[in-house]
PDB file of C-alpha atoms in Angstrom:
ATOM      1  CA  UNK A1375     -37.274 -59.689 110.551  1.00  0.00           C
ATOM      2  CA  UNK A1376     -39.308 -56.692 109.881  1.00  0.00           C
ATOM      3  CA  UNK A1377     -37.070 -53.515 109.106  1.00  0.00           C
ATOM      4  CA  UNK A1378     -36.944 -50.108 110.692  1.00  0.00           C
ATOM      5  CA  UNK A1379     -40.368 -48.614 110.273  1.00  0.00           C
ATOM      6  CA  UNK A1380     -41.064 -44.570 110.509  1.00  0.00           C
ATOM      7  CA  UNK A1381     -44.272 -42.974 110.901  1.00  0.00           C
ATOM      8  CA  UNK A1382     -45.821 -41.018 109.469  1.00  0.00           C
ATOM      9  CA  UNK A1383     -44.204 -41.077 106.161  1.00  0.00           C
ATOM     10  CA  UNK A1384     -45.309 -37.799 105.004  1.00  0.00           C
ATOM     11  CA  UNK A1385     -46.310 -34.805 107.022  1.00  0.00           C
ATOM     12  CA  UNK A1386     -47.294 -31.012 106.066  1.00  0.00           C
ATOM     13  CA  UNK A1387     -47.054 -28.522 109.029  1.00  0.00           C
ATOM     14  CA  UNK A1388     -47.086 -24.847 109.294  1.00  0.00           C
ATOM     15  CA  UNK A1389     -44.405 -22.568 110.383  1.00  0.00           C
ATOM     16  CA  UNK A1390     -44.491 -22.195 114.331  1.00  0.00           C
ATOM     17  CA  UNK A1391     -46.057 -25.766 114.859  1.00  0.00           C
ATOM     18  CA  UNK A1392     -44.516 -28.472 116.606  1.00  0.00           C
ATOM     19  CA  UNK A1393     -44.163 -32.026 115.162  1.00  0.00           C
ATOM     20  CA  UNK A1394     -43.320 -35.576 116.558  1.00  0.00           C
ATOM     21  CA  UNK A1395     -41.938 -38.246 114.387  1.00  0.00           C
ATOM     22  CA  UNK A1396     -41.883 -41.807 115.378  1.00  0.00           C
ATOM     23  CA  UNK A1397     -39.192 -44.766 114.669  1.00  0.00           C
ATOM     24  CA  UNK A1398     -39.723 -48.274 115.600  1.00  0.00           C
ATOM     25  CA  UNK A1399     -36.231 -50.166 115.486  1.00  0.00           C
ATOM     26  CA  UNK A1400     -35.541 -53.740 114.205  1.00  0.00           C
ATOM     27  CA  UNK A1401     -36.525 -56.106 117.049  1.00  0.00           C
ATOM     28  CA  UNK A1402     -33.562 -56.668 119.519  1.00  0.00           C
ATOM     29  CA  UNK A1403     -31.869 -53.375 118.235  1.00  0.00           C
ATOM     30  CA  UNK A1404     -31.203 -50.893 121.246  1.00  0.00           C
ATOM     31  CA  UNK A1405     -29.672 -48.144 119.400  1.00  0.00           C
ATOM     32  CA  UNK A1406     -31.607 -45.512 117.261  1.00  0.00           C
ATOM     33  CA  UNK A1407     -30.056 -42.611 115.447  1.00  0.00           C
ATOM     34  CA  UNK A1408     -31.745 -39.713 113.584  1.00  0.00           C
ATOM     35  CA  UNK A1409     -30.562 -37.924 110.563  1.00  0.00           C
ATOM     36  CA  UNK A1410     -31.724 -34.926 108.511  1.00  0.00           C
ATOM     37  CA  UNK A1411     -31.510 -34.976 104.951  1.00  0.00           C
ATOM     38  CA  UNK A1412     -31.902 -31.832 102.689  1.00  0.00           C
ATOM     39  CA  UNK A1413     -30.855 -31.139  98.989  1.00  0.00           C
ATOM     40  CA  UNK A1414     -28.607 -28.194 100.614  1.00  0.00           C
ATOM     41  CA  UNK A1415     -26.919 -29.773 103.515  1.00  0.00           C
ATOM     42  CA  UNK A1416     -27.024 -33.604 102.857  1.00  0.00           C
ATOM     43  CA  UNK A1417     -27.365 -36.055 105.401  1.00  0.00           C
ATOM     44  CA  UNK A1418     -26.655 -34.691 108.868  1.00  0.00           C
ATOM     45  CA  UNK A1419     -26.573 -36.381 112.170  1.00  0.00           C
ATOM     46  CA  UNK A1420     -29.214 -35.212 114.722  1.00  0.00           C
ATOM     47  CA  UNK A1421     -28.832 -37.561 117.815  1.00  0.00           C
ATOM     48  CA  UNK A1422     -28.350 -41.009 118.857  1.00  0.00           C
ATOM     49  CA  UNK A1423     -30.188 -43.021 121.647  1.00  0.00           C
ATOM     50  CA  UNK A1424     -28.985 -46.169 123.359  1.00  0.00           C
ATOM     51  CA  UNK A1425     -30.938 -47.834 126.301  1.00  0.00           C
ATOM     52  CA  UNK A1426     -33.081 -44.599 126.622  1.00  0.00           C
ATOM     53  CA  UNK A1427     -30.238 -42.413 126.884  1.00  0.00           C
ATOM     54  CA  UNK A1428     -28.929 -39.814 124.506  1.00  0.00           C
ATOM     55  CA  UNK A1429     -25.542 -40.897 123.557  1.00  0.00           C
ATOM     56  CA  UNK A1430     -24.512 -38.439 120.728  1.00  0.00           C
ATOM     57  CA  UNK A1431     -25.837 -35.204 119.649  1.00  0.00           C
ATOM     58  CA  UNK A1432     -25.283 -33.316 116.405  1.00  0.00           C
ATOM     59  CA  UNK A1433     -25.156 -29.500 115.731  1.00  0.00           C
ATOM     60  CA  UNK A1434     -28.675 -28.711 115.736  1.00  0.00           C
ATOM     61  CA  UNK A1435     -30.775 -26.096 117.768  1.00  0.00           C
ATOM     62  CA  UNK A1436     -32.657 -27.171 121.125  1.00  0.00           C
ATOM     63  CA  UNK A1437     -35.826 -27.017 118.970  1.00  0.00           C
ATOM     64  CA  UNK A1438     -34.793 -30.558 117.955  1.00  0.00           C
ATOM     65  CA  UNK A1439     -35.156 -33.020 120.767  1.00  0.00           C
ATOM     66  CA  UNK A1440     -35.710 -36.816 121.042  1.00  0.00           C
ATOM     67  CA  UNK A1441     -36.328 -39.563 123.400  1.00  0.00           C
ATOM     68  CA  UNK A1442     -36.186 -43.432 123.497  1.00  0.00           C
ATOM     69  CA  UNK A1443     -38.723 -45.644 125.284  1.00  0.00           C
ATOM     70  CA  UNK A1444     -37.979 -48.966 127.305  1.00  0.00           C
ATOM     71  CA  UNK A1445     -38.987 -50.976 123.951  1.00  0.00           C
ATOM     72  CA  UNK A1446     -36.179 -49.066 121.980  1.00  0.00           C
ATOM     73  CA  UNK A1447     -38.776 -47.116 119.978  1.00  0.00           C
ATOM     74  CA  UNK A1448     -37.773 -43.619 119.585  1.00  0.00           C
ATOM     75  CA  UNK A1449     -39.534 -40.130 118.826  1.00  0.00           C
ATOM     76  CA  UNK A1450     -38.078 -36.921 117.552  1.00  0.00           C
ATOM     77  CA  UNK A1451     -39.731 -33.577 118.183  1.00  0.00           C
ATOM     78  CA  UNK A1452     -39.094 -30.361 116.547  1.00  0.00           C
ATOM     79  CA  UNK A1453     -40.672 -27.227 118.179  1.00  0.00           C
ATOM     80  CA  UNK A1454     -41.585 -23.922 116.533  1.00  0.00           C
ATOM     81  CA  UNK A1455     -41.103 -25.273 113.000  1.00  0.00           C
ATOM     82  CA  UNK A1456     -39.407 -23.125 110.452  1.00  0.00           C
ATOM     83  CA  UNK A1457     -39.361 -23.341 106.702  1.00  0.00           C
ATOM     84  CA  UNK A1458     -35.820 -24.624 106.763  1.00  0.00           C
ATOM     85  CA  UNK A1459     -36.811 -27.717 108.741  1.00  0.00           C
ATOM     86  CA  UNK A1460     -38.522 -29.092 105.497  1.00  0.00           C
ATOM     87  CA  UNK A1461     -36.474 -32.178 104.929  1.00  0.00           C
ATOM     88  CA  UNK A1462     -36.385 -35.971 104.908  1.00  0.00           C
ATOM     89  CA  UNK A1463     -35.874 -37.477 108.469  1.00  0.00           C
ATOM     90  CA  UNK A1464     -34.102 -40.874 108.525  1.00  0.00           C
ATOM     91  CA  UNK A1465     -33.852 -42.922 111.503  1.00  0.00           C
ATOM     92  CA  UNK A1466     -31.470 -45.765 111.654  1.00  0.00           C
ATOM     93  CA  UNK A1467     -31.210 -48.624 114.343  1.00  0.00           C
ATOM     94  CA  UNK A1468     -28.386 -51.004 115.278  1.00  0.00           C
ATOM     95  CA  UNK A1469     -28.104 -53.732 117.740  1.00  0.00           C
ATOM     96  CA  UNK A1470     -25.728 -51.580 119.979  1.00  0.00           C
ATOM     97  CA  UNK A1471     -23.972 -48.258 120.014  1.00  0.00           C
ATOM     98  CA  UNK A1472     -20.592 -48.376 118.254  1.00  0.00           C
ATOM     99  CA  UNK A1473     -19.236 -48.124 114.866  1.00  0.00           C
ATOM    100  CA  UNK A1474     -18.587 -51.935 114.484  1.00  0.00           C
ATOM    101  CA  UNK A1475     -22.514 -52.388 114.424  1.00  0.00           C
ATOM    102  CA  UNK A1476     -24.251 -51.969 111.041  1.00  0.00           C
ATOM    103  CA  UNK A1477     -26.855 -49.285 111.051  1.00  0.00           C
ATOM    104  CA  UNK A1478     -30.251 -50.182 109.372  1.00  0.00           C
ATOM    105  CA  UNK A1479     -32.092 -47.112 107.741  1.00  0.00           C
ATOM    106  CA  UNK A1480     -35.897 -46.670 107.586  1.00  0.00           C
ATOM    107  CA  UNK A1481     -37.694 -45.184 104.660  1.00  0.00           C
ATOM    108  CA  UNK A1482     -37.806 -41.670 106.165  1.00  0.00           C
ATOM    109  CA  UNK A1483     -40.550 -39.210 107.127  1.00  0.00           C
ATOM    110  CA  UNK A1484     -40.900 -36.426 104.536  1.00  0.00           C
ATOM    111  CA  UNK A1485     -41.719 -33.166 106.539  1.00  0.00           C
ATOM    112  CA  UNK A1486     -42.832 -30.255 104.512  1.00  0.00           C
ATOM    113  CA  UNK A1487     -43.149 -26.819 106.502  1.00  0.00           C
ATOM    114  CA  UNK A1488     -45.282 -24.202 104.750  1.00  0.00           C
TER     115      UNK A1488
ATOM    116  CA  UNK B 190     -14.251 -31.510 113.315  1.00  0.00           C
ATOM    117  CA  UNK B 191     -14.455 -34.275 110.688  1.00  0.00           C
ATOM    118  CA  UNK B 192     -15.477 -33.834 107.180  1.00  0.00           C
ATOM    119  CA  UNK B 193     -16.322 -35.937 104.130  1.00  0.00           C
ATOM    120  CA  UNK B 194     -15.643 -34.672 100.615  1.00  0.00           C
ATOM    121  CA  UNK B 195     -17.135 -36.366  97.491  1.00  0.00           C
ATOM    122  CA  UNK B 196     -16.208 -34.143  94.730  1.00  0.00           C
ATOM    123  CA  UNK B 197     -18.597 -35.545  92.041  1.00  0.00           C
ATOM    124  CA  UNK B 198     -22.367 -35.134  92.096  1.00  0.00           C
ATOM    125  CA  UNK B 199     -22.769 -37.181  89.106  1.00  0.00           C
ATOM    126  CA  UNK B 200     -20.431 -39.980  87.548  1.00  0.00           C
ATOM    127  CA  UNK B 201     -21.629 -41.692  84.244  1.00  0.00           C
ATOM    128  CA  UNK B 202     -19.767 -44.560  82.906  1.00  0.00           C
ATOM    129  CA  UNK B 203     -20.534 -47.236  80.387  1.00  0.00           C
ATOM    130  CA  UNK B 204     -21.398 -50.883  81.166  1.00  0.00           C
ATOM    131  CA  UNK B 205     -18.251 -52.874  81.635  1.00  0.00           C
ATOM    132  CA  UNK B 206     -16.005 -49.723  82.287  1.00  0.00           C
ATOM    133  CA  UNK B 207     -14.250 -49.262  85.579  1.00  0.00           C
ATOM    134  CA  UNK B 208     -15.634 -47.193  88.304  1.00  0.00           C
ATOM    135  CA  UNK B 209     -13.933 -45.131  90.886  1.00  0.00           C
ATOM    136  CA  UNK B 210     -15.994 -42.852  93.201  1.00  0.00           C
ATOM    137  CA  UNK B 211     -13.982 -40.320  95.146  1.00  0.00           C
ATOM    138  CA  UNK B 212     -13.956 -39.747  98.866  1.00  0.00           C
ATOM    139  CA  UNK B 213     -11.750 -37.650 100.913  1.00  0.00           C
ATOM    140  CA  UNK B 214     -12.024 -37.065 104.664  1.00  0.00           C
ATOM    141  CA  UNK B 215     -10.510 -34.802 107.304  1.00  0.00           C
ATOM    142  CA  UNK B 216     -10.017 -35.914 110.638  1.00  0.00           C
ATOM    143  CA  UNK B 217      -7.100 -35.966 113.021  1.00  0.00           C
ATOM    144  CA  UNK B 218      -7.923 -39.271 114.680  1.00  0.00           C
ATOM    145  CA  UNK B 219      -8.257 -42.741 113.355  1.00  0.00           C
ATOM    146  CA  UNK B 220     -11.540 -42.794 111.674  1.00  0.00           C
ATOM    147  CA  UNK B 221     -13.728 -45.831 110.506  1.00  0.00           C
ATOM    148  CA  UNK B 222     -14.964 -45.248 106.969  1.00  0.00           C
ATOM    149  CA  UNK B 223     -17.895 -46.696 105.226  1.00  0.00           C
ATOM    150  CA  UNK B 224     -19.800 -46.476 101.925  1.00  0.00           C
ATOM    151  CA  UNK B 225     -23.594 -46.588 101.799  1.00  0.00           C
ATOM    152  CA  UNK B 226     -25.717 -46.992  98.792  1.00  0.00           C
ATOM    153  CA  UNK B 227     -29.193 -45.978  98.014  1.00  0.00           C
ATOM    154  CA  UNK B 228     -30.908 -47.721  94.977  1.00  0.00           C
ATOM    155  CA  UNK B 229     -34.023 -46.092  93.481  1.00  0.00           C
ATOM    156  CA  UNK B 230     -36.844 -46.317  95.671  1.00  0.00           C
ATOM    157  CA  UNK B 231     -34.869 -48.348  98.315  1.00  0.00           C
ATOM    158  CA  UNK B 232     -33.511 -47.559 101.616  1.00  0.00           C
ATOM    159  CA  UNK B 233     -30.015 -46.191 102.457  1.00  0.00           C
ATOM    160  CA  UNK B 234     -28.018 -49.344 103.210  1.00  0.00           C
ATOM    161  CA  UNK B 235     -24.406 -50.233 104.222  1.00  0.00           C
ATOM    162  CA  UNK B 236     -22.171 -51.465 101.121  1.00  0.00           C
ATOM    163  CA  UNK B 237     -18.965 -52.108 102.849  1.00  0.00           C
ATOM    164  CA  UNK B 238     -16.793 -50.707 105.622  1.00  0.00           C
ATOM    165  CA  UNK B 239     -12.863 -50.462 105.579  1.00  0.00           C
ATOM    166  CA  UNK B 240     -12.401 -52.470 108.666  1.00  0.00           C
ATOM    167  CA  UNK B 241     -13.870 -55.582 107.053  1.00  0.00           C
ATOM    168  CA  UNK B 242     -11.645 -55.250 103.789  1.00  0.00           C
ATOM    169  CA  UNK B 243     -14.137 -57.183 101.808  1.00  0.00           C
ATOM    170  CA  UNK B 244     -15.498 -57.101  98.347  1.00  0.00           C
ATOM    171  CA  UNK B 245     -19.245 -56.536  98.178  1.00  0.00           C
ATOM    172  CA  UNK B 246     -20.974 -56.601  94.678  1.00  0.00           C
ATOM    173  CA  UNK B 247     -17.644 -56.319  93.206  1.00  0.00           C
ATOM    174  CA  UNK B 248     -16.616 -53.161  94.851  1.00  0.00           C
ATOM    175  CA  UNK B 249     -13.811 -52.540  97.012  1.00  0.00           C
ATOM    176  CA  UNK B 250     -12.382 -49.551  98.878  1.00  0.00           C
ATOM    177  CA  UNK B 251      -8.957 -49.048 100.469  1.00  0.00           C
ATOM    178  CA  UNK B 252      -8.300 -46.713 103.187  1.00  0.00           C
ATOM    179  CA  UNK B 253      -5.301 -44.426 102.333  1.00  0.00           C
ATOM    180  CA  UNK B 254      -4.423 -42.665 105.523  1.00  0.00           C
ATOM    181  CA  UNK B 255      -1.631 -40.557 103.635  1.00  0.00           C
ATOM    182  CA  UNK B 256      -3.805 -39.203 101.218  1.00  0.00           C
ATOM    183  CA  UNK B 257      -7.021 -39.219 103.650  1.00  0.00           C
ATOM    184  CA  UNK B 258      -8.948 -41.008 100.940  1.00  0.00           C
ATOM    185  CA  UNK B 259     -11.370 -43.990 100.711  1.00  0.00           C
ATOM    186  CA  UNK B 260     -12.106 -44.178  97.008  1.00  0.00           C
ATOM    187  CA  UNK B 261     -14.675 -46.961  95.931  1.00  0.00           C
ATOM    188  CA  UNK B 262     -13.797 -49.023  92.995  1.00  0.00           C
ATOM    189  CA  UNK B 263     -15.373 -51.657  90.774  1.00  0.00           C
ATOM    190  CA  UNK B 264     -13.404 -52.964  87.706  1.00  0.00           C
ATOM    191  CA  UNK B 265     -16.337 -53.568  85.524  1.00  0.00           C
ATOM    192  CA  UNK B 266     -19.646 -51.485  86.008  1.00  0.00           C
ATOM    193  CA  UNK B 267     -22.885 -53.242  85.766  1.00  0.00           C
ATOM    194  CA  UNK B 268     -26.327 -51.525  84.984  1.00  0.00           C
ATOM    195  CA  UNK B 269     -27.523 -52.518  88.455  1.00  0.00           C
ATOM    196  CA  UNK B 270     -24.795 -50.524  90.054  1.00  0.00           C
ATOM    197  CA  UNK B 271     -26.604 -47.326  89.160  1.00  0.00           C
ATOM    198  CA  UNK B 272     -27.597 -45.773  92.498  1.00  0.00           C
ATOM    199  CA  UNK B 273     -26.631 -42.850  94.788  1.00  0.00           C
ATOM    200  CA  UNK B 274     -23.346 -43.691  96.832  1.00  0.00           C
ATOM    201  CA  UNK B 275     -22.465 -41.985 100.100  1.00  0.00           C
ATOM    202  CA  UNK B 276     -18.923 -42.092 101.788  1.00  0.00           C
ATOM    203  CA  UNK B 277     -19.366 -41.795 105.604  1.00  0.00           C
ATOM    204  CA  UNK B 278     -16.946 -41.377 108.586  1.00  0.00           C
ATOM    205  CA  UNK B 279     -17.261 -42.397 112.088  1.00  0.00           C
ATOM    206  CA  UNK B 280     -14.928 -41.612 114.798  1.00  0.00           C
ATOM    207  CA  UNK B 281     -15.895 -44.355 117.189  1.00  0.00           C
ATOM    208  CA  UNK B 282     -17.749 -44.079 120.458  1.00  0.00           C
ATOM    209  CA  UNK B 283     -21.195 -44.218 119.231  1.00  0.00           C
ATOM    210  CA  UNK B 284     -23.197 -44.461 115.979  1.00  0.00           C
ATOM    211  CA  UNK B 285     -22.562 -40.972 114.739  1.00  0.00           C
ATOM    212  CA  UNK B 286     -21.902 -41.059 111.063  1.00  0.00           C
ATOM    213  CA  UNK B 287     -20.742 -37.934 109.007  1.00  0.00           C
ATOM    214  CA  UNK B 288     -21.785 -38.207 105.464  1.00  0.00           C
ATOM    215  CA  UNK B 289     -20.322 -36.860 102.219  1.00  0.00           C
ATOM    216  CA  UNK B 290     -22.789 -35.140  99.964  1.00  0.00           C
ATOM    217  CA  UNK B 291     -23.263 -38.340  97.749  1.00  0.00           C
ATOM    218  CA  UNK B 292     -22.205 -39.282  94.148  1.00  0.00           C
ATOM    219  CA  UNK B 293     -24.926 -40.429  91.634  1.00  0.00           C
ATOM    220  CA  UNK B 294     -23.670 -43.220  89.659  1.00  0.00           C
ATOM    221  CA  UNK B 295     -25.334 -43.721  86.161  1.00  0.00           C
ATOM    222  CA  UNK B 296     -24.197 -46.766  84.298  1.00  0.00           C
ATOM    223  CA  UNK B 297     -25.190 -46.594  80.670  1.00  0.00           C
ATOM    224  CA  UNK B 298     -25.545 -49.398  78.156  1.00  0.00           C
TER     225      UNK B 298
END
């Protein structure tokens, strides 16, 4: 089975711009979660999508949004980028929603905001 | 709010020595605890979860609700154990994980 894929792997944007990151889950997985990883704050949960519906949301401003398509692929969008948004963005997929289902992580998208 | 604390940023041990990676949590309910590992140039992956009570790659972790701890232990460290280890908590009802800041384990020869 192919693992979780994320595109692009690296991205450089300017303050004020917006960005869209993509995540393709493992085939058959219906839940996709997003995390932000920074040296200062570590790994922080952004949101989870299950069957095209947002199931959980972390404590991030409204500039961070996401969606999930019928094929379970997910995108996250960050508008009006700030320098502090520079981070590694990880997505994870699981068969279903619930802590009993193992989450499989992607390689991440490294976003640099200048 | 739930919180996970890993007090050590770096833990260095010699090969063959016992390893204990500390994890403490704060959560008023009944959490589910996990250990994730990230080897060099690899993805973050699940190592073990407290529910399964199993040993993976020689590692075990026991949930101590009285001390709100979930320390990861291995009796004899191997060189291939060198990696970043994250303790994580889930409160159920979805896939939201709260991670600790991680401990870099370095096993020296």
